[in-house]
Every structure is written in structure tokens, then in C-alpha cells.
Coordinates of C-alpha atoms in Angstrom, one line a residue:
M115 CA -11.3 -32.7 -30.4
K116 CA -7.6 -34.2 -29.5
L117 CA -4.9 -31.7 -28.7
S118 CA -1.7 -32.4 -29.5
G119 CA 1.6 -32.4 -26.7
F120 CA 2.6 -28.6 -27.6
P121 CA -0.5 -26.6 -27.4
L122 CA -1.7 -28.8 -24.5
C123 CA 1.7 -28.0 -22.6
L124 CA 1.0 -24.3 -23.7
L125 CA -2.7 -24.1 -22.3
C126 CA -2.0 -25.3 -19.2
T127 CA 1.4 -23.1 -18.3
T128 CA -1.1 -20.4 -19.7
L129 CA -3.6 -21.3 -17.1
L130 CA -1.0 -21.7 -14.3
W131 CA 0.4 -18.5 -15.0
L132 CA -3.4 -16.9 -14.8
A133 CA -3.8 -18.5 -11.6
H134 CA -0.8 -17.3 -10.3
G135 CA -1.5 -13.8 -11.3
W136 CA -4.4 -14.2 -9.9
S137 CA -3.8 -15.3 -6.6
L138 CA -1.4 -12.6 -6.2
R139 CA -4.5 -10.1 -6.5
R140 CA -6.4 -12.0 -4.5
C141 CA -4.5 -11.4 -1.1
V142 CA -7.2 -10.7 1.6
I143 CA -7.4 -7.2 3.6
S144 CA -9.7 -8.1 6.6
T145 CA -9.2 -4.6 7.8
D146 CA -12.3 -2.5 7.4
I147 CA -11.2 0.2 4.9
H148 CA -13.6 2.3 5.4
H149 CA -13.1 2.5 9.1
I150 CA -10.2 3.9 8.0
E151 CA -11.4 6.3 5.5
K152 CA -13.8 7.6 8.2
S153 CA -11.2 8.3 10.4
F154 CA -8.8 10.1 7.6
Q155 CA -11.8 12.2 6.6
G156 CA -12.4 13.2 10.3
I157 CA -8.9 14.4 10.6
K158 CA -8.2 15.6 6.8
N159 CA -9.1 19.1 6.5
E160 CA -6.9 19.9 9.6
I161 CA -3.8 18.0 8.2
Q162 CA -4.2 19.4 4.9
A163 CA -4.5 23.0 6.4
K164 CA -1.0 22.8 7.9
D165 CA 0.3 21.7 4.8
V166 CA 2.5 24.6 3.6
F167 CA 3.2 23.3 0.2
Q168 CA -0.2 23.0 -1.4
N169 CA 1.3 22.9 -4.9
V170 CA 4.0 19.7 -4.3
T171 CA 2.8 16.1 -4.1
I172 CA 4.5 13.2 -3.0
L173 CA 2.2 10.4 -4.2
S174 CA 0.4 11.6 -6.7
A175 CA 3.1 13.4 -8.8
S176 CA 4.7 10.3 -10.5
E177 CA 1.2 8.2 -11.4
T178 CA 3.7 5.7 -9.1
L179 CA 0.1 4.0 -8.3
Y180 CA -1.7 3.8 -11.5
N181 CA 1.0 2.2 -13.7
I182 CA 1.5 -1.0 -11.8
T183 CA 0.5 -4.7 -13.1
T184 CA -1.6 -7.0 -11.2
S185 CA 0.9 -8.8 -9.6
D186 CA 2.5 -6.2 -8.5
V187 CA -0.2 -4.2 -6.4
C188 CA 0.6 -6.5 -3.3
C189 CA 3.9 -5.8 -3.4
M190 CA 3.5 -1.8 -3.8
T191 CA 0.5 -1.9 -1.1
R192 CA 3.3 -3.5 1.4
N193 CA 5.8 -0.6 0.3
L194 CA 3.8 2.0 1.0
L195 CA 2.1 0.7 4.2
R196 CA 5.5 0.5 5.6
F197 CA 6.5 4.3 4.0
Y198 CA 3.5 5.3 5.9
V199 CA 4.4 3.8 9.2
D200 CA 7.8 4.1 9.0
R201 CA 8.0 7.7 8.1
S202 CA 4.9 9.5 8.0
F203 CA 3.0 8.3 11.0
R204 CA 6.4 8.6 12.8
N205 CA 7.6 12.1 11.4
H206 CA 4.6 14.1 12.5
E207 CA 4.4 16.2 15.1
M208 CA 0.8 17.1 15.8
S209 CA -0.8 17.8 19.2
D210 CA -4.4 18.0 18.8
P211 CA -5.9 14.9 20.6
K212 CA -8.1 14.7 17.5
I213 CA -5.9 14.3 15.3
L214 CA -3.9 11.9 16.9
R215 CA -6.6 9.9 18.0
G216 CA -7.1 9.3 14.0
L217 CA -3.7 8.8 13.0
S218 CA -3.5 6.0 16.0
T219 CA -6.2 4.2 14.6
M220 CA -4.4 4.7 10.9
A221 CA -1.5 3.3 11.9
N222 CA -2.5 0.7 13.9
S223 CA -4.7 -0.5 11.2
F224 CA -1.5 -0.1 8.5
L225 CA 0.3 -2.6 11.1
K226 CA -2.2 -5.0 10.6
I227 CA -3.0 -5.0 6.6
M228 CA 1.1 -5.5 6.7
N229 CA 1.0 -8.3 8.5
A230 CA -1.7 -9.9 6.4
L231 CA -0.2 -8.9 3.3
E232 CA 3.4 -10.5 4.3
Q233 CA 1.6 -13.8 5.3
C234 CA -0.1 -13.4 1.8
Q235 CA 3.3 -12.9 0.2
N236 CA 5.2 -15.6 2.2
K237 CA 2.3 -18.4 0.6
T238 CA 2.6 -17.0 -2.9
S239 CA 6.7 -16.9 -2.7
C240 CA 5.7 -13.3 -4.6
H241 CA 8.5 -11.3 -5.1
C242 CA 8.5 -7.5 -5.4
R243 CA 9.8 -6.7 -9.2
E244 CA 12.5 -4.2 -9.6
E245 CA 10.4 -1.9 -11.1
V246 CA 8.1 -1.9 -8.3
T247 CA 10.9 -1.1 -6.1
K248 CA 12.0 1.7 -8.0
K249 CA 8.6 2.9 -7.6
S250 CA 8.5 3.1 -4.2
Q251 CA 12.1 4.6 -3.5
L252 CA 10.6 7.3 -6.0
I253 CA 7.8 8.2 -3.5
V254 CA 10.8 8.1 -0.5
R255 CA 12.4 10.6 -2.8
N256 CA 9.8 12.9 -3.1
Y257 CA 9.1 12.3 0.6
E258 CA 12.9 13.5 1.5
Q259 CA 12.9 16.2 -0.7
M260 CA 11.0 18.2 2.1
E261 CA 11.8 18.8 5.7
A262 CA 10.9 15.8 7.6
K263 CA 7.5 17.6 9.4
A264 CA 6.2 19.3 6.2
A265 CA 6.8 16.0 4.3
A266 CA 5.0 13.9 7.2
I267 CA 2.0 16.5 6.6
K268 CA 2.0 16.0 2.9
S269 CA 1.9 12.4 2.7
L270 CA -0.7 12.5 5.3
G271 CA -2.7 14.7 3.5
E272 CA -2.4 12.4 0.4
L273 CA -3.6 9.5 2.4
D274 CA -6.8 9.5 0.5
I275 CA -5.2 8.9 -2.8
F276 CA -3.5 5.9 -1.2
L277 CA -6.5 4.7 0.2
S278 CA -8.7 4.6 -2.8
W279 CA -6.1 3.1 -4.0
I280 CA -6.1 0.1 -2.0
N281 CA -10.1 0.1 -2.3
R282 CA -9.8 0.1 -6.5
N283 CA -7.2 -2.5 -6.2
Y284 CA -8.3 -5.3 -3.3
Q285 CA -12.1 -4.3 -3.2
P286 CA -11.7 -5.0 0.7
K287 CA -14.8 -6.9 2.4
A288 CA -16.1 -5.2 5.6
A289 CA -14.9 -6.4 8.5
T290 CA -17.1 -7.9 10.8
K291 CA -18.8 -6.2 13.6

């Protein structure tokens, strides 16, 4: 079968576009997400017990995480990791050693994932679209509407939502032991 110039060009362009979109989703997270989830499960009840705003949400209220295109997953993940590292982990005022160890483990893992995603984005020339930036800013505004300590507890209590989202979008491989 002989293809004319235009359909062949269109086919090649489509294949390149699909390959590029697929490669953005294929950023690898080598950190063991299950280890982070296990750390969180060990302290989740203690954190959520300190939450005085049970009917308020930061992550899930806007459905921000559920309407992300494949090509935007990496950008949203990086923005949320930065949100957690710069705000939630930094602003909590927990003194329980068990909680502190769990939060420290998660914060260090988040930093490792952030570095991997930045390297991946630099290789793929990924740029965050304005829509993703706005969705990330919505989460920050939800956080900033609360007092810093209460917002940190609330967002830390919602870590399971974010970790589940990471699992769903990256299907991470367990780190070698």
C-alpha cells in the first residue's frame, strides 16, 4: 500500500506526539512508595486525631488530582511534593518521637522523588501548563485559609490521598532491598 505525503506526515506527527506524551508519564519513581505508605499508616491515626477541622479538606475538595491529563501528571506530582516539603512537613508542631520519625522518613523520600522528577522533566523538556499551576495554587489557597499548624495537620492527614494518586499514576516499582 502506498501512502501519500500528507497522511504519512500526519501519521509520523501523531506517533511522535503519542511517544512524547507517553514518555512524560514514564518518569520513574524509584523510591519505594509502599515504604512511605507504611510510614504514614503508622502515624495516620495520631495525626488525624489532632485534626480539629474534620469537615474541611485541602487536597480532595477541588478534585484537583482527578482531572489531570497524562502529560500533566509529572508537573502536578512535583508541585505537590514541593507543597508538602515546603509547607506541611515544615509547619507541623508535633513532638511525639514516633510521629517525627515517620514524618522525617516521608519528607526525605519526597525530596528524593522531587529530584528524580526534576531530572526526568529536564530530559523530556516538560513544561507545566497554566492549568496545572492553577490547580496547584488552589491547593495552596485551601492550605493558606487555615492557621499554619492546623493546615499542616490537615494536609498531613490527607497524605493517603496523595500517595494513592502517586500509586495510580506511576505504578512505581519497589526499591531493591
